[in-house]
Amino acid sequence: MDKLVINGGGRLKGPVEISGAKNAALPIMAASLLAEGPSTIRRVPELADIRSMTDLLGDLGVSVTRSADGALRLNVEDEGCHHAQYDRVRKMRASVCVLGPLLAKRRAARVSMPGGCAIGSRPVDLHLRGLEALGAEIDLDGGDIVAHAKKLTGAEVFLGGPFGSTVLGTANVMMAAALAEGQTMIESAACEPEIADLANYLNAMGARISGAGTPRLVIDGVEELTGVEHEVIPDRIEVGTFMIAAALTNGEITLRHARIDHMMAVVDKLREIGVVIEREDGGAVVSSARRLEPVDVTTQPYPGFPTDLQAQLMSLLCLADGNSAVTEKVFPDRFMHVAELLRMGANIRKEGPTTIVTGVKRLIGAPVMASDLRASAALVLAGLVARGTTTVQRVYHIDRGYEHIESKLRSIGADIQRVSD
Ligand code: EPZ
């Protein structure tokens, strides 16, 4: 198993090219199940999760090939199978977003029910409720969601849950409604840019979706969707992670191919901390003031501060000058990184869904264990600034969502190596 060995202390400086967004690419790949004819998707990052989706789509009769320029070509060749098996879904929870397309196109889907994961319990009740509203009959059998629909019909669907809307639930219902008969209105839809990107892809294929990026989506069903070319939006979580790397190391990182307009809550919070973010065409230059101010931050659905950057921000706040409060309102148990940061000398106290982070003078390198994708990014960030050597174990987590992480960091001056056990 690989680990990352980081010698902290270096100042990071230089340009970083941001990859396409994993969380946009995954549902877009699933949407190719709906298409007649091939689609070409550009800027799909090379990641473990993308390979998992490729394997799953392969099981479902879709050929997926990567061309020399990095684009993915997806073409449905066989519509005979509608089963997403447990072994696939357990590896990657986003597999659940084949449910809506299978149901809409093949009129049947059998998708293993995703379990919880290191970031907490992850129900799919809202996905199922939305699809039922469109006319699907859904049962649970042997741990699988079994869904049938002779016909899907447009309906009014409310997707608000106890923690706000649902990103992949919105994707599932939107994809199913694109081929339903009549009009669907989704109220309390997820507003994330990745959902808007999916809607843009579907519209290019011939769908009639309006309101993408707002909490109300109106979808007029069409009879057929045709494969097209599409470019995935830049990964805003990768952008935020590199912004925090610049702030932590007193560095100056130029982010290229970044959509700063997708991350105003992050920019606002980092500026409050004292990070200097200068927007420029197609990206930003990020540098840091020597003194980091403490802040209070609450994660929320978009356009609020993203839960997928909570762990990384906490690494930064570990070195702020005072007490910060970090409250998690999307996944209240997403704090597995806290215990590992404590091993590096952080001062963090957890009280329910809030953690109080008291800034310390320095973090100290240590062997630490990654528990999930974003937690592992937080530990790498902490390692970049810690005194001495940090070894991040279970690095396969980071490979799920950060493309070429160590070579990107090395290119701007980090001392980081991947080592195989
Ligand atoms: C997406 O997961 C992302 N995954 C996650 O990214 C991200 O953390 C999350 O949205 C929130 O932004 C992908 O896009 C592939 P949700 P998703 O359904 O769609 C509750 C990463 O690190 N809920 O929006 O599965 C749920 O428990 C990750 O890249 C219900 O109650 O998340 C949570 O509290 C991991 N019922 C909240 O809603 C449901 O049916 C938001 O979850 C569905 C969700």
Tab-separated table of C-alpha atoms and ligand atoms in Angstrom:
chain	number	residue	atom	x	y	z
A	1	MET	CA	0.000	0.000	0.000
A	2	ASP	CA	1.338	3.452	-0.893
A	3	LYS	CA	1.990	6.232	1.581
A	4	LEU	CA	2.994	9.864	1.169
A	5	VAL	CA	6.101	11.078	2.957
A	6	ILE	CA	6.232	14.842	3.392
A	7	ASN	CA	9.015	16.995	4.805
A	8	GLY	CA	7.321	20.190	5.870
A	9	GLY	CA	8.456	23.751	5.896
A	10	GLY	CA	8.936	24.706	2.251
A	11	ARG	CA	7.251	27.731	0.716
A	12	LEU	CA	5.064	26.745	-2.243
A	13	LYS	CA	5.360	29.002	-5.249
A	14	GLY	CA	4.374	28.687	-8.881
A	15	PRO	CA	1.541	27.736	-11.200
A	16	VAL	CA	-0.877	24.810	-10.820
A	17	GLU	CA	-3.217	23.613	-13.564
A	18	ILE	CA	-6.571	22.652	-12.029
A	19	SER	CA	-8.154	19.379	-13.211
A	20	GLY	CA	-11.740	18.756	-14.257
A	21	ALA	CA	-14.175	18.213	-11.381
A	22	LYS	CA	-14.572	14.604	-10.256
A	23	ASN	CA	-18.010	15.331	-8.839
A	24	ALA	CA	-19.182	16.772	-12.156
A	25	ALA	CA	-17.558	14.051	-14.268
A	26	LEU	CA	-19.114	11.120	-12.356
A	27	PRO	CA	-22.823	11.969	-12.903
A	28	ILE	CA	-22.043	13.139	-16.448
A	29	MET	CA	-20.513	9.742	-17.185
A	30	ALA	CA	-23.637	8.084	-15.728
A	31	ALA	CA	-25.814	10.319	-17.933
A	32	SER	CA	-24.193	8.781	-21.001
A	33	LEU	CA	-26.499	5.791	-20.311
A	34	LEU	CA	-29.335	7.998	-21.569
A	35	ALA	CA	-27.778	8.821	-24.939
A	36	GLU	CA	-28.245	7.506	-28.429
A	37	GLY	CA	-24.798	7.584	-30.034
A	38	PRO	CA	-21.405	8.376	-28.508
A	39	SER	CA	-20.486	11.277	-26.234
A	40	THR	CA	-17.026	12.777	-25.838
A	41	ILE	CA	-16.303	14.266	-22.430
A	42	ARG	CA	-13.242	16.466	-22.086
A	43	ARG	CA	-11.168	17.202	-18.980
A	44	VAL	CA	-12.268	14.092	-17.104
A	45	PRO	CA	-9.585	13.669	-14.416
A	46	GLU	CA	-7.609	10.430	-14.164
A	47	LEU	CA	-8.700	9.183	-10.754
A	48	ALA	CA	-9.604	5.960	-8.976
A	49	ASP	CA	-13.279	7.014	-8.784
A	50	ILE	CA	-13.381	7.670	-12.532
A	51	ARG	CA	-11.938	4.186	-13.104
A	52	SER	CA	-14.637	2.750	-10.792
A	53	MET	CA	-17.363	4.499	-12.810
A	54	THR	CA	-15.729	3.252	-16.042
A	55	ASP	CA	-15.876	-0.336	-14.725
A	56	LEU	CA	-19.492	0.044	-13.632
A	57	LEU	CA	-20.546	1.495	-16.985
A	58	GLY	CA	-18.669	-1.382	-18.653
A	59	ASP	CA	-20.866	-3.848	-16.703
A	60	LEU	CA	-23.878	-1.896	-17.991
A	61	GLY	CA	-22.886	-2.190	-21.656
A	62	VAL	CA	-21.176	1.179	-22.155
A	63	SER	CA	-17.792	1.228	-23.874
A	64	VAL	CA	-15.527	3.877	-22.326
A	65	THR	CA	-12.217	4.745	-23.968
A	66	ARG	CA	-9.719	7.503	-23.253
A	67	SER	CA	-8.186	9.164	-26.297
A	68	ALA	CA	-4.633	10.497	-26.562
A	69	ASP	CA	-5.794	14.033	-25.689
A	70	GLY	CA	-7.351	12.716	-22.458
A	71	ALA	CA	-11.026	12.929	-23.503
A	72	LEU	CA	-13.389	10.080	-22.638
A	73	ARG	CA	-15.564	8.597	-25.358
A	74	LEU	CA	-18.639	6.824	-24.036
A	75	ASN	CA	-20.985	4.767	-26.185
A	76	VAL	CA	-23.856	2.512	-25.148
A	77	GLU	CA	-23.382	-0.787	-26.962
A	78	ASP	CA	-25.653	-3.137	-25.056
A	79	GLU	CA	-28.745	-2.229	-23.030
A	80	GLY	CA	-29.327	-5.760	-21.711
A	81	CYS	CA	-28.008	-5.283	-18.158
A	82	HIS	CA	-29.472	-3.024	-15.486
A	83	HIS	CA	-27.656	-4.317	-12.391
A	84	ALA	CA	-25.082	-2.227	-10.488
A	85	GLN	CA	-23.573	-4.850	-8.222
A	86	TYR	CA	-22.570	-4.543	-4.577
A	87	ASP	CA	-18.855	-4.962	-5.335
A	88	ARG	CA	-18.937	-1.886	-7.552
A	89	VAL	CA	-21.208	0.318	-5.404
A	90	ARG	CA	-19.397	-0.423	-2.147
A	91	LYS	CA	-16.174	0.945	-3.689
A	92	MET	CA	-17.794	4.197	-4.702
A	93	ARG	CA	-21.042	5.613	-3.410
A	94	ALA	CA	-21.498	7.837	-6.481
A	95	SER	CA	-22.370	4.618	-8.349
A	96	VAL	CA	-25.915	5.274	-7.139
A	97	CYS	CA	-26.313	7.902	-9.858
A	98	VAL	CA	-26.811	5.224	-12.507
A	99	LEU	CA	-30.221	4.552	-10.883
A	100	GLY	CA	-32.107	7.431	-12.551
A	101	PRO	CA	-30.645	6.897	-16.062
A	102	LEU	CA	-31.202	3.113	-15.985
A	103	LEU	CA	-34.783	3.561	-14.912
A	104	ALA	CA	-35.469	6.218	-17.548
A	105	LYS	CA	-33.796	4.425	-20.453
A	106	ARG	CA	-34.107	0.721	-19.642
A	107	ARG	CA	-37.260	0.979	-17.503
A	108	ALA	CA	-35.607	-1.130	-14.812
A	109	ALA	CA	-32.701	-0.793	-12.421
A	110	ARG	CA	-31.169	-2.963	-9.732
A	111	VAL	CA	-28.595	-0.966	-7.795
A	112	SER	CA	-26.948	-2.136	-4.613
A	113	MET	CA	-27.981	0.107	-1.714
A	114	PRO	CA	-24.915	2.216	-0.797
A	115	GLY	CA	-23.852	1.831	2.814
A	116	GLY	CA	-22.459	4.487	5.139
A	117	CYS	CA	-18.842	5.538	4.929
A	118	ALA	CA	-16.155	7.333	6.917
A	119	ILE	CA	-18.006	10.640	6.639
A	120	GLY	CA	-21.161	9.255	8.260
A	121	SER	CA	-24.517	7.729	7.412
A	122	ARG	CA	-25.502	8.421	3.817
A	123	PRO	CA	-29.158	7.605	3.140
A	124	VAL	CA	-30.752	7.681	-0.337
A	125	ASP	CA	-34.388	8.107	0.751
A	126	LEU	CA	-34.726	11.400	-1.147
A	127	HIS	CA	-33.467	9.811	-4.395
A	128	LEU	CA	-36.069	7.068	-4.043
A	129	ARG	CA	-38.895	9.421	-3.078
A	130	GLY	CA	-38.167	11.583	-6.134
A	131	LEU	CA	-38.118	8.633	-8.523
A	132	GLU	CA	-41.323	7.241	-6.993
A	133	ALA	CA	-43.001	10.602	-7.603
A	134	LEU	CA	-42.198	10.115	-11.310
A	135	GLY	CA	-43.997	6.757	-11.231
A	136	ALA	CA	-41.260	4.253	-10.402
A	137	GLU	CA	-42.064	1.220	-8.264
A	138	ILE	CA	-39.234	0.650	-5.849
A	139	ASP	CA	-38.483	-2.283	-3.529
A	140	LEU	CA	-35.512	-3.429	-1.536
A	141	ASP	CA	-34.296	-6.980	-2.204
A	142	GLY	CA	-31.158	-8.591	-0.799
A	143	GLY	CA	-29.543	-5.211	-0.169
A	144	ASP	CA	-30.397	-3.984	-3.680
A	145	ILE	CA	-32.711	-1.158	-4.714
A	146	VAL	CA	-34.997	-2.722	-7.321
A	147	ALA	CA	-36.836	-0.176	-9.443
A	148	HIS	CA	-39.266	-0.574	-12.347
A	149	ALA	CA	-41.345	1.834	-14.379
A	150	LYS	CA	-43.458	1.033	-17.424
A	151	LYS	CA	-43.524	4.751	-17.965
A	152	LEU	CA	-42.178	7.803	-16.101
A	153	THR	CA	-44.446	10.828	-15.875
A	154	GLY	CA	-43.492	14.393	-14.940
A	155	ALA	CA	-44.415	15.416	-11.386
A	156	GLU	CA	-43.688	17.877	-8.592
A	157	VAL	CA	-40.782	16.656	-6.494
A	158	PHE	CA	-39.451	18.140	-3.253
A	159	LEU	CA	-35.831	17.191	-2.514
A	160	GLY	CA	-35.185	18.999	0.785
A	161	GLY	CA	-33.995	16.777	3.637
A	162	PRO	CA	-32.794	17.332	7.202
A	163	PHE	CA	-29.416	18.594	5.930
A	164	GLY	CA	-30.597	20.553	2.908
A	165	SER	CA	-30.924	19.230	-0.600
A	166	THR	CA	-29.158	16.232	-2.059
A	167	VAL	CA	-26.585	16.579	-4.822
A	168	LEU	CA	-26.677	13.089	-6.326
A	169	GLY	CA	-30.414	12.791	-5.550
A	170	THR	CA	-31.000	15.894	-7.695
A	171	ALA	CA	-28.816	14.341	-10.414
A	172	ASN	CA	-30.810	11.090	-10.326
A	173	VAL	CA	-34.240	12.716	-10.473
A	174	MET	CA	-33.165	15.254	-13.115
A	175	MET	CA	-31.756	12.517	-15.362
A	176	ALA	CA	-34.908	10.401	-15.016
A	177	ALA	CA	-37.200	13.404	-15.612
A	178	ALA	CA	-35.289	14.316	-18.795
A	179	LEU	CA	-36.909	11.300	-20.516
A	180	ALA	CA	-40.238	11.314	-18.603
A	181	GLU	CA	-43.511	12.232	-20.256
A	182	GLY	CA	-44.531	15.812	-19.441
A	183	GLN	CA	-43.154	18.397	-17.049
A	184	THR	CA	-41.288	17.830	-13.767
A	185	MET	CA	-40.634	20.538	-11.238
A	186	ILE	CA	-37.927	19.819	-8.669
A	187	GLU	CA	-38.191	22.117	-5.666
A	188	SER	CA	-35.261	22.363	-3.216
A	189	ALA	CA	-32.925	21.065	-5.899
A	190	ALA	CA	-29.184	21.124	-5.230
A	191	CYS	CA	-27.610	24.309	-6.655
A	192	GLU	CA	-24.031	22.991	-6.856
A	193	PRO	CA	-22.095	23.948	-10.027
A	194	GLU	CA	-21.655	20.205	-10.696
A	195	ILE	CA	-25.450	19.876	-11.021
A	196	ALA	CA	-25.553	22.862	-13.366
A	197	ASP	CA	-22.786	21.222	-15.419
A	198	LEU	CA	-24.808	18.010	-15.643
A	199	ALA	CA	-27.863	20.023	-16.747
A	200	ASN	CA	-25.753	21.742	-19.433
A	201	TYR	CA	-24.593	18.366	-20.714
A	202	LEU	CA	-28.161	17.004	-20.755
A	203	ASN	CA	-29.453	20.131	-22.518
A	204	ALA	CA	-26.733	19.800	-25.155
A	205	MET	CA	-27.986	16.219	-25.664
A	206	GLY	CA	-31.491	17.556	-26.324
A	207	ALA	CA	-33.015	17.744	-22.833
A	208	ARG	CA	-35.156	20.721	-21.807
A	209	ILE	CA	-34.029	21.701	-18.312
A	210	SER	CA	-34.283	25.229	-16.981
A	211	GLY	CA	-33.314	26.722	-13.632
A	212	ALA	CA	-30.043	24.802	-13.234
A	213	GLY	CA	-27.996	26.340	-10.427
A	214	THR	CA	-31.167	27.462	-8.588
A	215	PRO	CA	-33.350	25.534	-6.121
A	216	ARG	CA	-36.165	25.141	-8.683
A	217	LEU	CA	-35.578	23.009	-11.760
A	218	VAL	CA	-38.203	22.705	-14.476
A	219	ILE	CA	-37.725	19.760	-16.812
A	220	ASP	CA	-39.841	19.149	-19.890
A	221	GLY	CA	-39.364	15.518	-20.820
A	222	VAL	CA	-38.192	14.638	-24.345
A	223	GLU	CA	-38.304	11.333	-26.235
A	224	GLU	CA	-34.660	10.939	-27.029
A	225	LEU	CA	-31.228	12.273	-26.069
A	226	THR	CA	-28.238	12.184	-28.405
A	227	GLY	CA	-24.543	11.897	-27.483
A	228	VAL	CA	-22.545	15.160	-27.708
A	229	GLU	CA	-19.187	16.698	-26.790
A	230	HIS	CA	-18.862	18.369	-23.416
A	231	GLU	CA	-16.080	19.810	-21.238
A	232	VAL	CA	-16.280	19.253	-17.484
A	233	ILE	CA	-15.990	22.310	-15.199
A	234	PRO	CA	-12.808	22.820	-13.117
A	235	ASP	CA	-12.656	21.142	-9.718
A	236	ARG	CA	-13.524	23.813	-7.142
A	237	ILE	CA	-12.474	21.571	-4.245
A	238	GLU	CA	-9.016	21.136	-5.767
A	239	VAL	CA	-8.852	24.927	-6.213
A	240	GLY	CA	-9.740	25.440	-2.542
A	241	THR	CA	-7.190	22.852	-1.431
A	242	PHE	CA	-4.373	24.638	-3.307
A	243	MET	CA	-5.543	28.012	-1.966
A	244	ILE	CA	-5.158	26.611	1.540
A	245	ALA	CA	-1.731	25.175	0.618
A	246	ALA	CA	-0.618	28.683	-0.399
A	247	ALA	CA	-1.986	30.155	2.821
A	248	LEU	CA	-0.378	27.522	5.043
A	249	THR	CA	3.076	27.733	3.526
A	250	ASN	CA	3.246	31.504	3.176
A	251	GLY	CA	3.452	30.777	-0.504
A	252	GLU	CA	2.206	32.234	-3.737
A	253	ILE	CA	0.315	29.864	-6.009
A	254	THR	CA	-1.137	30.775	-9.382
A	255	LEU	CA	-4.231	28.704	-10.060
A	256	ARG	CA	-4.875	28.165	-13.743
A	257	HIS	CA	-8.129	27.010	-15.256
A	258	ALA	CA	-10.045	27.718	-12.029
A	259	ARG	CA	-13.608	29.039	-11.725
A	260	ILE	CA	-13.362	31.460	-8.802
A	261	ASP	CA	-17.024	32.423	-9.327
A	262	HIS	CA	-17.884	28.867	-8.163
A	263	MET	CA	-16.314	29.434	-4.768
A	264	MET	CA	-17.225	32.809	-3.381
A	265	ALA	CA	-17.950	31.438	0.125
A	266	VAL	CA	-14.447	29.961	0.232
A	267	VAL	CA	-12.804	33.123	-1.099
A	268	ASP	CA	-14.729	35.215	1.424
A	269	LYS	CA	-13.688	33.010	4.351
A	270	LEU	CA	-10.042	32.821	3.278
A	271	ARG	CA	-9.886	36.598	2.890
A	272	GLU	CA	-11.310	36.953	6.415
A	273	ILE	CA	-8.438	34.742	7.594
A	274	GLY	CA	-5.962	37.055	5.856
A	275	VAL	CA	-5.288	35.150	2.638
A	276	VAL	CA	-4.757	37.366	-0.398
A	277	ILE	CA	-6.671	36.187	-3.459
A	278	GLU	CA	-6.244	38.188	-6.635
A	279	ARG	CA	-8.486	37.094	-9.444
A	280	GLU	CA	-7.053	36.998	-12.918
A	281	ASP	CA	-8.283	35.735	-16.241
A	282	GLY	CA	-9.055	32.011	-15.899
A	283	GLY	CA	-7.927	31.731	-12.290
A	284	ALA	CA	-6.305	33.533	-9.375
A	285	VAL	CA	-3.040	34.202	-7.587
A	286	VAL	CA	-3.180	33.213	-3.924
A	287	SER	CA	-0.682	34.317	-1.312
A	288	SER	CA	-0.812	34.672	2.411
A	289	ALA	CA	-0.324	37.309	5.010
A	290	ARG	CA	2.016	36.178	7.773
A	291	ARG	CA	-0.712	36.346	10.393
A	292	LEU	CA	-3.760	34.073	10.086
A	293	GLU	CA	-6.909	35.389	11.781
A	294	PRO	CA	-9.239	32.861	13.457
A	295	VAL	CA	-12.763	32.562	11.989
A	296	ASP	CA	-16.075	30.807	12.572
A	297	VAL	CA	-17.242	28.715	9.654
A	298	THR	CA	-20.313	26.573	9.025
A	299	THR	CA	-20.531	24.161	6.120
A	300	GLN	CA	-23.684	24.368	4.055
A	301	PRO	CA	-25.004	23.271	0.681
A	302	TYR	CA	-23.894	25.486	-2.238
A	303	PRO	CA	-23.439	28.470	-2.337
A	304	GLY	CA	-22.372	28.076	1.310
A	305	PHE	CA	-18.964	26.896	2.473
A	306	PRO	CA	-18.521	23.323	1.112
A	307	THR	CA	-18.264	20.333	3.434
A	308	ASP	CA	-15.660	18.965	1.012
A	309	LEU	CA	-13.245	21.710	2.166
A	310	GLN	CA	-14.018	21.591	5.874
A	311	ALA	CA	-11.137	19.275	6.802
A	312	GLN	CA	-8.582	21.225	4.736
A	313	LEU	CA	-9.711	24.538	6.249
A	314	MET	CA	-9.332	23.036	9.703
A	315	SER	CA	-5.654	22.334	8.982
A	316	LEU	CA	-5.224	26.033	8.216
A	317	LEU	CA	-7.116	27.159	11.320
A	318	CYS	CA	-4.806	24.988	13.449
A	319	LEU	CA	-2.209	27.726	12.868
A	320	ALA	CA	-4.457	30.787	13.214
A	321	ASP	CA	-3.904	33.287	15.975
A	322	GLY	CA	-6.799	32.384	18.336
A	323	ASN	CA	-9.979	30.287	18.540
A	324	SER	CA	-12.013	29.248	15.506
A	325	ALA	CA	-15.322	27.344	15.471
A	326	VAL	CA	-15.973	24.876	12.651
A	327	THR	CA	-19.555	23.609	12.420
A	328	GLU	CA	-20.534	20.819	10.026
A	329	LYS	CA	-24.130	21.146	8.800
A	330	VAL	CA	-23.989	18.716	5.852
A	331	PHE	CA	-22.341	15.605	7.334
A	332	PRO	CA	-22.338	16.219	11.126
A	333	ASP	CA	-19.975	13.284	11.786
A	334	ARG	CA	-17.344	14.294	9.239
A	335	PHE	CA	-14.533	14.863	11.736
A	336	MET	CA	-12.320	11.778	11.433
A	337	HIS	CA	-9.346	14.041	10.643
A	338	VAL	CA	-9.507	15.675	14.093
A	339	ALA	CA	-7.835	12.776	15.921
A	340	GLU	CA	-5.030	12.684	13.350
A	341	LEU	CA	-4.441	16.457	13.511
A	342	LEU	CA	-4.202	16.109	17.305
A	343	ARG	CA	-1.322	13.665	16.738
A	344	MET	CA	0.462	16.492	14.909
A	345	GLY	CA	0.157	18.868	17.850
A	346	ALA	CA	-3.128	20.619	16.951
A	347	ASN	CA	-5.409	21.904	19.687
A	348	ILE	CA	-8.983	20.927	18.732
A	349	ARG	CA	-11.992	20.240	20.948
A	350	LYS	CA	-15.121	18.655	19.530
A	351	GLU	CA	-18.537	19.618	20.872
A	352	GLY	CA	-21.330	17.932	18.885
A	353	PRO	CA	-21.285	19.070	15.264
A	354	THR	CA	-18.886	21.905	16.172
A	355	THR	CA	-15.160	21.809	16.783
A	356	ILE	CA	-13.243	24.546	18.490
A	357	VAL	CA	-9.801	24.951	16.968
A	358	THR	CA	-7.284	26.868	19.040
A	359	GLY	CA	-4.337	27.963	16.964
A	360	VAL	CA	-0.899	26.603	17.902
A	361	LYS	CA	2.531	27.998	16.990
A	362	ARG	CA	3.495	24.973	14.910
A	363	LEU	CA	2.395	21.499	13.841
A	364	ILE	CA	4.820	18.619	14.246
A	365	GLY	CA	5.292	15.875	11.654
A	366	ALA	CA	3.941	12.437	12.577
A	367	PRO	CA	2.705	9.191	11.001
A	368	VAL	CA	-1.032	9.720	10.363
A	369	MET	CA	-3.847	7.724	8.820
A	370	ALA	CA	-6.175	9.014	6.099
A	371	SER	CA	-9.827	8.072	6.701
A	372	ASP	CA	-11.460	9.535	3.607
A	373	LEU	CA	-10.631	11.624	0.582
A	374	ARG	CA	-10.844	15.148	2.019
A	375	ALA	CA	-9.429	14.126	5.419
A	376	SER	CA	-6.359	12.815	3.622
A	377	ALA	CA	-5.985	16.141	1.791
A	378	ALA	CA	-6.152	17.913	5.161
A	379	LEU	CA	-3.347	15.720	6.510
A	380	VAL	CA	-1.172	16.347	3.446
A	381	LEU	CA	-1.713	20.093	3.911
A	382	ALA	CA	-0.791	19.859	7.583
A	383	GLY	CA	2.305	17.857	6.610
A	384	LEU	CA	3.422	20.597	4.197
A	385	VAL	CA	3.767	23.071	7.024
A	386	ALA	CA	4.652	20.773	9.943
A	387	ARG	CA	8.133	20.648	11.424
A	388	GLY	CA	9.791	17.366	10.437
A	389	THR	CA	8.388	14.411	8.521
A	390	THR	CA	4.744	13.442	8.139
A	391	THR	CA	3.768	10.075	6.696
A	392	VAL	CA	0.199	9.832	5.429
A	393	GLN	CA	-0.937	6.195	5.294
A	394	ARG	CA	-3.866	4.828	3.252
A	395	VAL	CA	-3.145	7.210	0.472
A	396	TYR	CA	-5.590	5.384	-1.833
A	397	HIS	CA	-8.197	7.742	-0.383
A	398	ILE	CA	-6.489	10.775	-1.887
A	399	ASP	CA	-6.116	8.999	-5.235
A	400	ARG	CA	-9.918	8.841	-5.454
A	401	GLY	CA	-10.197	12.580	-5.896
A	402	TYR	CA	-6.931	14.470	-6.496
A	403	GLU	CA	-5.266	14.030	-9.868
A	404	HIS	CA	-1.444	13.739	-9.710
A	405	ILE	CA	-1.453	15.347	-6.255
A	406	GLU	CA	2.165	14.781	-5.375
A	407	SER	CA	3.581	15.811	-8.761
A	408	LYS	CA	1.476	18.985	-8.713
A	409	LEU	CA	2.726	19.794	-5.201
A	410	ARG	CA	6.329	18.915	-6.092
A	411	SER	CA	6.210	21.217	-9.124
A	412	ILE	CA	5.611	24.184	-6.811
A	413	GLY	CA	8.307	23.261	-4.336
A	414	ALA	CA	6.849	20.711	-1.905
A	415	ASP	CA	9.060	17.943	-0.537
A	416	ILE	CA	6.638	15.043	-0.960
A	417	GLN	CA	7.282	11.469	-2.100
A	418	ARG	CA	5.052	8.479	-2.711
A	419	VAL	CA	6.524	5.371	-1.155
A	420	SER	CA	5.273	1.790	-1.547
A	421	ASP	CA	5.337	-0.456	1.501
B	1	EPZ	C1	-22.127	14.744	-2.989
B	1	EPZ	O1	-22.477	13.574	-2.274
B	1	EPZ	C2	-20.640	14.677	-3.247
B	1	EPZ	N1	-20.337	13.462	-4.020
B	1	EPZ	C3	-19.893	14.664	-1.925
B	1	EPZ	O2	-18.508	14.720	-2.243
B	1	EPZ	C4	-20.270	15.919	-1.119
B	1	EPZ	O3	-19.660	15.857	0.148
B	1	EPZ	C5	-21.788	15.988	-0.956
B	1	EPZ	O4	-22.440	15.918	-2.261
B	1	EPZ	C6	-22.244	17.261	-0.284
B	1	EPZ	O5	-21.774	18.366	-1.004
B	1	EPZ	C7	-20.416	13.486	-5.346
B	1	EPZ	O6	-20.810	14.472	-5.949
B	1	EPZ	C8	-19.985	12.292	-6.083
B	1	EPZ	P1	-25.875	14.639	-0.566
B	1	EPZ	P2	-24.021	13.187	-2.100
B	1	EPZ	O7	-26.889	13.645	-1.049
B	1	EPZ	O8	-24.789	13.643	-3.264
B	1	EPZ	C9	-28.427	13.847	3.372
B	1	EPZ	C10	-16.207	14.206	-1.902
B	1	EPZ	O9	-15.361	14.238	-0.982
B	1	EPZ	N2	-29.255	13.004	2.506
B	1	EPZ	O10	-25.946	16.000	-1.142
B	1	EPZ	O11	-24.064	11.739	-1.770
B	1	EPZ	C11	-27.017	13.300	3.558
B	1	EPZ	O12	-26.962	12.319	4.567
B	1	EPZ	C12	-17.606	13.899	-1.559
B	1	EPZ	O13	-15.937	14.392	-3.095
B	1	EPZ	C13	-30.454	12.495	2.985
B	1	EPZ	O14	-30.861	12.736	4.128
B	1	EPZ	O15	-24.420	14.033	-0.838
B	1	EPZ	C14	-26.245	14.543	3.861
B	1	EPZ	O16	-26.413	14.876	5.213
B	1	EPZ	C15	-17.885	12.900	-0.567
B	1	EPZ	N3	-31.204	11.703	2.153
B	1	EPZ	C16	-26.919	15.601	3.011
B	1	EPZ	O17	-28.222	15.081	2.719
B	1	EPZ	C17	-30.820	11.427	0.868
B	1	EPZ	O18	-31.551	10.711	0.163
B	1	EPZ	C18	-26.213	15.921	1.691
B	1	EPZ	O19	-25.917	14.705	0.996
B	1	EPZ	C19	-29.615	11.954	0.404
B	1	EPZ	C20	-28.841	12.737	1.232
